[in-house]
C-alpha positions as MATLAB code, in Angstrom:
seq = 'MRERLRNLPKYRVKGKVLGIKGAVIEAKLPKVHIGDFCTVNKTLEAEVVGFKEGKTLLMAYDDPCGITLGAEVEAKLSGLKFPVGDSLLGAVVDPFGRILNGKEFVPTDFVPLKPMPVNPLERDRIREPLDLGVRAINALLTVGKGQRLGIFAGAGVGKSTLLGMVARYTSADVNVVALIGERGREVKEFLEDCLGKEGLERSVVVVATSDMPPLAKIRAAHTAFAVAEYFSSRGKDVLLLFDSLTRFAMAQREIGLSIGEPPTSKGYTPSVFSGLARLIERAGNFLRGGSITGIFTVLVEGDEISQDPVADAAVSLLDGHIVLSREMANRRLFPAIDVLKSVSRLVHQLLPEDILKKQSLLFKLESIYRENQELIQLGLYKRGTSPLVDLSIFAHDRVEKFIQQGVETRVTLEESLRQFQNLIDSIIKEGERYGCGRHLLE';
ca = [
       0.000    0.000    0.000;
       2.794    2.441    0.913;
       4.379    1.792   -2.492;
       1.112    2.610   -4.270;
       0.847    5.905   -2.395;
       4.399    7.000   -3.139;
       3.227    9.860   -5.390;
       1.168   11.565   -2.699;
       2.450   14.660   -0.846;
       4.549   13.557    2.105;
       5.683   15.034    5.370;
       7.302   13.376    8.344;
       6.338   13.894   11.966;
       7.766   11.464   14.470;
       6.683   10.629   17.996;
       6.451    7.882   20.604;
       3.744    5.557   21.917;
       2.676    6.727   25.402;
       0.078    4.051   26.114;
      -2.508    1.654   24.726;
      -6.079    1.482   25.991;
      -8.060   -1.233   24.251;
      -8.016   -0.433   20.550;
      -6.722    3.133   21.070;
      -3.008    3.967   20.876;
      -1.966    7.151   22.707;
       1.065    8.924   21.267;
       3.075   12.102   21.547;
       2.685   13.317   17.969;
       2.492   17.098   17.395;
       1.194   18.936   14.316;
      -0.885   16.114   12.855;
      -4.494   16.208   11.686;
      -7.585   14.046   12.122;
      -7.471   11.384    9.398;
      -3.683   11.450    8.945;
      -2.058    8.143    8.021;
       0.624    6.862   10.404;
       2.840    3.872   11.002;
       3.671    2.471   14.427;
       6.974    0.674   14.829;
       7.346    0.929   11.004;
       4.935   -1.990   10.519;
       1.477   -1.257   11.950;
      -0.687    1.108    9.895;
      -2.904    3.470   11.903;
      -4.971    6.630   11.587;
      -5.336    9.721   13.763;
      -8.870    9.694   15.224;
      -8.725   12.280   18.006;
      -6.836   14.252   20.638;
      -7.144   14.204   24.428;
      -5.167   15.957   27.173;
      -2.277   16.759   24.855;
      -2.089   13.233   23.477;
      -2.806   12.085   19.927;
      -5.249    9.167   19.713;
      -4.633    6.580   17.004;
      -6.530    3.506   15.941;
      -4.804    0.715   14.058;
      -5.967   -1.006   10.892;
      -4.774   -4.313   12.321;
      -4.192   -6.032   15.674;
      -1.749   -3.904   17.765;
      -0.268   -7.035   19.335;
       3.480   -6.592   19.831;
       3.464   -2.784   20.143;
       5.370   -1.568   23.208;
       5.613    1.692   25.150;
       8.016    4.052   23.447;
       7.576    2.485   20.008;
       8.199    4.958   17.206;
       5.176    6.569   15.529;
       5.561    8.346   12.207;
       2.904   10.403   10.412;
       3.513   10.381    6.670;
       0.433   11.267    4.674;
      -2.369   13.790    4.814;
      -5.521   13.510    2.696;
      -5.143    9.783    2.020;
      -6.032    8.644   -1.503;
      -6.966    5.370   -3.172;
      -5.586    3.915   -6.446;
      -8.170    3.465   -9.223;
      -8.403    2.618  -12.905;
     -10.679    0.931  -15.440;
      -8.844   -2.365  -14.912;
     -10.262   -2.416  -11.368;
     -13.503   -3.842  -12.821;
     -13.819   -7.508  -11.894;
     -11.619   -7.110   -8.820;
     -12.334   -7.997   -5.216;
     -10.295   -5.677   -2.980;
      -9.734   -5.142    0.723;
      -9.999   -1.671    2.336;
      -6.375   -0.891    1.386;
      -6.587   -1.722   -2.307;
      -5.016   -5.169   -2.127;
      -6.493   -7.466   -4.788;
      -8.016  -10.577   -3.205;
      -9.060  -12.566   -6.283;
      -5.885  -12.367   -8.377;
      -7.280   -9.821  -10.859;
      -4.518   -7.903  -12.637;
      -4.835   -4.218  -11.791;
      -2.641   -1.309  -12.860;
      -3.703    1.985  -11.194;
      -3.989    4.986  -13.511;
      -5.212    7.569  -10.997;
      -5.649    8.308   -7.297;
      -8.885    9.595   -5.731;
      -9.456   10.968   -2.193;
     -11.151    8.654    0.287;
     -12.970   11.548    1.959;
     -13.515   14.359   -0.573;
     -15.172   17.673    0.153;
     -19.015   17.549    0.122;
     -20.667   18.123   -3.245;
     -22.192   21.557   -3.764;
     -25.983   20.899   -3.724;
     -26.377   23.106   -6.796;
     -24.035   20.794   -8.697;
     -26.540   17.967   -8.299;
     -29.048   17.314  -11.067;
     -32.724   16.478  -10.648;
     -33.499   12.753  -10.664;
     -35.798   12.185  -13.627;
     -34.652    8.970  -15.307;
     -35.557    5.529  -13.910;
     -32.907    2.859  -13.400;
     -33.749   -0.710  -14.373;
     -32.870   -3.003  -11.438;
     -34.150   -6.202  -13.035;
     -36.548   -6.965  -10.148;
     -40.230   -6.771  -11.148;
     -41.687   -5.580   -7.833;
     -39.124   -2.775   -7.485;
     -39.294   -1.675  -11.123;
     -43.099   -1.510  -11.212;
     -44.123   -0.548   -7.668;
     -41.044    1.146   -6.137;
     -39.368    2.601   -9.194;
     -35.830    3.843   -8.524;
     -34.195    6.759  -10.339;
     -30.572    7.233  -11.345;
     -28.898    8.911   -8.383;
     -31.508    7.901   -5.804;
     -30.588    6.512   -2.358;
     -32.724    3.587   -1.211;
     -32.639    1.392    1.886;
     -33.485   -2.308    2.221;
     -34.746   -2.816    5.781;
     -35.147   -6.259    7.322;
     -34.242   -8.493   10.215;
     -31.652  -11.229    9.958;
     -32.295  -14.024    7.468;
     -35.089  -12.401    5.461;
     -33.229  -12.152    2.131;
     -31.398   -8.812    2.004;
     -28.177  -10.188    0.484;
     -30.053  -12.345   -2.038;
     -32.048   -9.334   -3.222;
     -28.829   -7.299   -3.502;
     -27.307  -10.056   -5.608;
     -30.284  -10.063   -7.979;
     -30.042   -6.300   -8.387;
     -26.264   -6.440   -8.982;
     -26.654   -9.137  -11.632;
     -29.632   -7.725  -13.528;
     -29.353   -3.925  -13.298;
     -28.845   -1.780  -16.398;
     -26.253    0.389  -14.592;
     -22.858    0.682  -16.279;
     -20.828   -0.259  -13.187;
     -21.579   -1.964   -9.864;
     -19.618   -1.176   -6.725;
     -20.402   -3.648   -3.932;
     -19.351   -2.883   -0.351;
     -19.457   -5.900    1.972;
     -18.925   -4.344    5.393;
     -18.563   -6.693    8.369;
     -19.594   -9.835    6.480;
     -18.685  -13.269    7.789;
     -15.708  -14.584    5.861;
     -17.542  -17.584    4.417;
     -20.339  -15.360    3.100;
     -18.035  -13.379    0.825;
     -17.385  -16.248   -1.596;
     -21.025  -17.327   -1.372;
     -22.128  -13.831   -2.392;
     -19.638  -13.695   -5.266;
     -20.575  -17.114   -6.663;
     -24.262  -17.537   -5.791;
     -25.603  -13.972   -5.786;
     -23.326  -11.904   -8.029;
     -22.139  -14.585  -10.440;
     -19.471  -14.338  -13.132;
     -21.588  -12.023  -15.294;
     -22.180   -9.585  -12.438;
     -18.556   -9.604  -11.255;
     -17.205   -8.656  -14.695;
     -18.714   -5.161  -14.390;
     -18.321   -4.819  -10.645;
     -15.780   -3.811   -8.041;
     -16.271   -5.574   -4.706;
     -14.798   -4.026   -1.545;
     -14.592   -6.432    1.397;
     -14.040   -5.817    5.108;
     -14.834   -9.011    7.016;
     -16.225   -9.138   10.544;
     -12.842   -9.979   12.097;
     -11.261   -6.725   10.879;
     -10.864   -3.751   13.262;
     -13.621   -1.117   13.137;
     -11.368    1.424   11.441;
     -10.795   -0.972    8.530;
     -14.584   -1.329    8.103;
     -14.977    2.462    8.042;
     -12.172    2.698    5.510;
     -13.832    0.033    3.334;
     -17.015    2.107    3.218;
     -15.117    5.211    2.078;
     -13.103    3.111   -0.382;
     -16.318    1.868   -2.031;
     -17.612    5.416   -2.399;
     -14.252    6.626   -3.748;
     -14.331    3.919   -6.440;
     -17.957    4.776   -7.283;
     -17.064    8.474   -7.554;
     -14.190    7.674   -9.912;
     -16.417    5.814  -12.383;
     -19.216    8.363  -11.980;
     -16.810   11.212  -12.814;
     -16.178    9.443  -16.130;
     -19.862    9.814  -17.039;
     -20.998    6.333  -16.026;
     -24.159    5.382  -14.130;
     -22.887    3.574  -11.038;
     -24.946    1.351   -8.759;
     -23.463    1.221   -5.250;
     -24.684   -1.754   -3.196;
     -23.793   -1.273    0.456;
     -24.186   -4.211    2.863;
     -24.632   -3.093    5.530;
     -25.205    0.403    6.877;
     -25.807   -1.074   10.333;
     -22.341   -2.644   10.551;
     -20.810    0.650    9.407;
     -22.658    2.398   12.245;
     -21.541   -0.240   14.750;
     -17.907    0.242   13.704;
     -18.256    4.005   14.045;
     -19.850    3.527   17.484;
     -16.922    1.381   18.622;
     -14.454    4.057   17.532;
     -16.466    6.833   19.175;
     -16.771    5.020   22.496;
     -13.045    4.151   22.439;
     -12.014    7.804   22.207;
     -14.458    8.960   24.864;
     -17.561   10.159   22.995;
     -20.733   10.171   25.132;
     -23.178    7.381   24.208;
     -26.738    8.283   23.227;
     -29.540    5.978   22.042;
     -28.535    2.310   22.511;
     -24.913    3.310   22.957;
     -24.560    4.995   19.559;
     -22.410    8.116   19.704;
     -23.260   11.437   17.979;
     -20.532   10.875   15.361;
     -22.411    7.790   14.122;
     -25.385    9.786   12.864;
     -23.315   12.619   11.375;
     -21.122    9.969    9.711;
     -24.184    8.280    8.196;
     -25.339   11.572    6.684;
     -21.926   12.373    5.198;
     -21.644    8.899    3.706;
     -25.120    8.730    2.167;
     -24.875   12.250    0.717;
     -21.955   11.188   -1.477;
     -24.422    9.383   -3.762;
     -26.562   11.297   -6.238;
     -27.093   12.535   -9.781;
     -24.499   15.080  -10.912;
     -24.559   17.926  -13.422;
     -21.005   17.080  -14.527;
     -22.384   13.766  -15.802;
     -22.701   10.340  -14.285;
     -24.624    9.213  -11.239;
     -24.277    7.074   -8.127;
     -27.427    5.196   -7.162;
     -27.060    3.884   -3.629;
     -28.856    0.860   -2.207;
     -28.079    0.318    1.470;
     -29.117   -2.655    3.582;
     -30.150   -1.924    7.166;
     -30.492   -4.636    9.794;
     -33.657   -3.934   11.787;
     -33.723   -5.069   15.394;
     -36.944   -6.930   16.183;
     -38.201   -6.212   12.613;
     -39.402   -2.778   13.820;
     -37.771    0.251   12.186;
     -38.809    2.681   14.939;
     -37.083    0.561   17.606;
     -33.652    0.762   15.981;
     -31.864    4.163   16.050;
     -29.767    3.452   12.943;
     -32.791    2.319   10.925;
     -34.821    5.288   12.158;
     -32.060    7.717   11.163;
     -31.557    6.032    7.788;
     -35.241    6.433    6.867;
     -34.909   10.206    7.212;
     -31.678   10.335    5.176;
     -32.657    8.066    2.277;
     -34.966    8.721   -0.685;
     -37.074    5.670    0.002;
     -37.049    2.282    1.656;
     -37.882   -1.323    0.839;
     -39.113   -3.303    3.837;
     -38.785   -7.078    3.710;
     -41.439   -9.126    5.490;
     -40.468  -12.020    7.733;
     -44.001  -13.409    7.390;
     -43.601  -13.587    3.599;
     -40.107  -15.070    3.942;
     -41.483  -17.757    6.276;
     -43.918  -18.694    3.515;
     -40.975  -18.844    1.083;
     -42.230  -15.906   -0.976;
     -39.115  -14.174   -2.349;
     -38.224  -11.401   -2.680;
     -40.229  -10.834    0.509;
     -41.089   -7.190   -0.249;
     -43.875   -5.664    1.828;
     -45.288   -3.236   -0.735;
     -47.431   -1.342    1.776;
     -44.550   -0.558    4.134;
     -42.163    0.250    1.281;
     -41.978    3.528   -0.619;
     -39.914    5.262   -3.292;
     -40.129    9.007   -2.662;
     -39.189    9.924   -6.236;
     -41.658    7.718   -8.094;
     -43.798   10.768   -8.986;
     -40.838   12.193  -10.926;
     -40.172    8.959  -12.796;
     -43.497    7.527  -13.984;
     -46.504    8.919  -15.921;
     -49.732    9.784  -14.137;
     -51.736    6.837  -15.450;
     -49.292    4.320  -13.938;
     -49.250    6.230  -10.641;
     -53.045    5.927  -10.468;
     -52.830    2.194  -11.046;
     -50.198    1.887   -8.315;
     -52.514    3.736   -5.930;
     -55.318    1.291   -6.785;
     -53.122   -1.702   -6.012;
     -51.989   -0.217   -2.680;
     -55.597    0.653   -1.781;
     -56.855   -2.877   -2.409;
     -53.904   -4.432   -0.561;
     -54.598   -2.116    2.389;
     -58.273   -3.161    2.437;
     -57.212   -6.812    2.444;
     -54.788   -6.260    5.355;
     -57.510   -4.533    7.390;
     -59.807   -7.538    6.963;
     -57.170  -10.267    6.813;
     -57.922  -11.779   10.204;
     -61.656  -12.053    9.475;
     -60.966  -13.538    6.051;
     -58.504  -16.137    7.341;
     -60.804  -17.168   10.203;
     -63.714  -17.613    7.796;
     -65.761  -14.894    9.518;
     -66.090  -12.726    6.445;
     -69.025  -13.555    4.190;
     -68.445  -13.091    0.468;
     -70.721  -10.445   -1.051;
     -70.808   -8.258    2.066;
     -68.512   -5.631    0.515;
     -67.564   -5.447   -3.187;
     -64.200   -3.821   -2.373;
     -63.277   -6.495    0.170;
     -64.255   -9.194   -2.330;
     -62.080   -7.514   -4.953;
     -59.175   -7.154   -2.503;
     -59.283  -10.928   -1.889;
     -59.136  -11.489   -5.634;
     -56.258   -9.006   -6.025;
     -54.182  -10.166   -3.034;
     -53.188  -13.564   -4.439;
     -52.292  -12.010   -7.777;
     -50.234   -9.269   -6.142;
     -48.200  -11.863   -4.229;
     -47.592  -13.807   -7.445;
     -46.560  -10.567   -9.138;
     -44.001   -9.862   -6.390;
     -42.495  -13.366   -6.516;
     -39.457  -13.743   -8.756;
     -36.814  -16.453   -9.001;
     -33.194  -15.482   -8.391;
     -32.287  -16.706  -11.887;
     -34.980  -14.599  -13.556;
     -34.493  -11.069  -14.859;
     -37.474   -8.800  -15.561;
     -36.650   -5.550  -17.338;
     -38.265   -2.216  -16.501;
     -40.401   -2.233  -19.651;
     -41.530   -5.814  -19.059;
     -42.249   -5.053  -15.387;
     -44.517   -2.120  -16.255;
     -46.269   -4.128  -18.974;
     -46.952   -7.020  -16.595;
     -48.111   -4.544  -13.946;
     -50.616   -2.947  -16.306;
     -51.909   -6.406  -17.282;
     -52.364   -7.149  -13.577;
     -54.348   -3.953  -13.012;
     -56.472   -4.559  -16.108;
     -57.419   -8.008  -14.785;
     -58.330   -6.500  -11.388;
     -60.490   -3.796  -12.998;
     -62.223   -6.405  -15.160;
     -62.977   -8.472  -12.064;
     -64.193   -5.314  -10.318;
     -66.817   -4.835  -13.004;
     -68.384   -8.113  -11.848;
     -68.871   -6.517   -8.426;
     -70.184   -3.221   -9.835;
     -67.178   -1.116   -8.832;
     -64.866   -1.445  -11.832;
     -65.664    1.915  -13.395;
     -64.812    3.903  -10.270;
     -61.573    2.207   -9.246;
     -59.213    4.654  -10.985;
     -61.244    7.821  -10.273;
];
């Protein structure tokens, strides 16, 4: 890594290790800045994360085992950058740019890991839909180029599988996949089962496994965004798949608590929520050309968004959310998208009015079914009592079949909208039998 960064501006400030408390290394190191890159004992790579009582606080990118009091600390780089190039496509890299899958890569440029925020007036309006290859998302939760969307679910409900489908079938020019805090065995499973050879060829995968220190996981997140920004700056539409935002927040919490930040809700420190906002805001649609569409998975504690502070904060920062249903997953209905709890906030800018009306009809009928679901399932509802309830029963089974899609099946945006309109036409035709067909779209 140090060899790759040889062209960056260098300065040398030397100091000594004064103490180690948990994951934090205290050093006497004057005139350094937050985020500066350092080496301890010429072998251990670390980063400046804070200052306290005249001491510089460092966190290492690896296990500090073997570091002693008085060990030499040297600060070398400010404004750390990451090597990039078109030959990075198809590569699986760690947070430091080391190639993990043997892909040949020759860097042609360096990009900052933490650039200055984008001027909001340099962002373009999001008006063009992005084909994600998943029927339910394309037709009911349409995503635009440059939009930020969350996938919210508890453990084991299908977040990674849905991400893999999107990565494989999207029409985006480039995929950047960030696997933050994944179990080691899951990385190869994701690459082979979810992404596949076809998906990997136009992707860059950044991996920070669960056994890595929290600072390495934070760096992996910024690395993924830096790579996405490089391809976006070249006029490409980039799809950034980030799994998961929760593990990023947990890593940031661990760093914050280690350097003495006060805990707030469920132990999360204030820097967690400001860090989430800075990270998410790096995605968007840009006037200079190119876009970064971000899809972030969020692990929801107890399957309730309002009970988890990270999920609650993410909802307010993102441009929409897809909620996966454990009840649907238990019935083996995949992708287990709960269409009533999910929303794309930009759909009104992406689809014509006639399709929006048909979406509203579907959501209305599904809502009526949910309100009467218990009575229907217990056999207490008598057919013919309410035409709308009768129609909602008819529509519900067809909506669930519409949502279902095999992992090996791709459904384009055009095909998704065509199948959706056929679904609505069949519902309206059935509604005419109950005397309410004419008024459904009014």
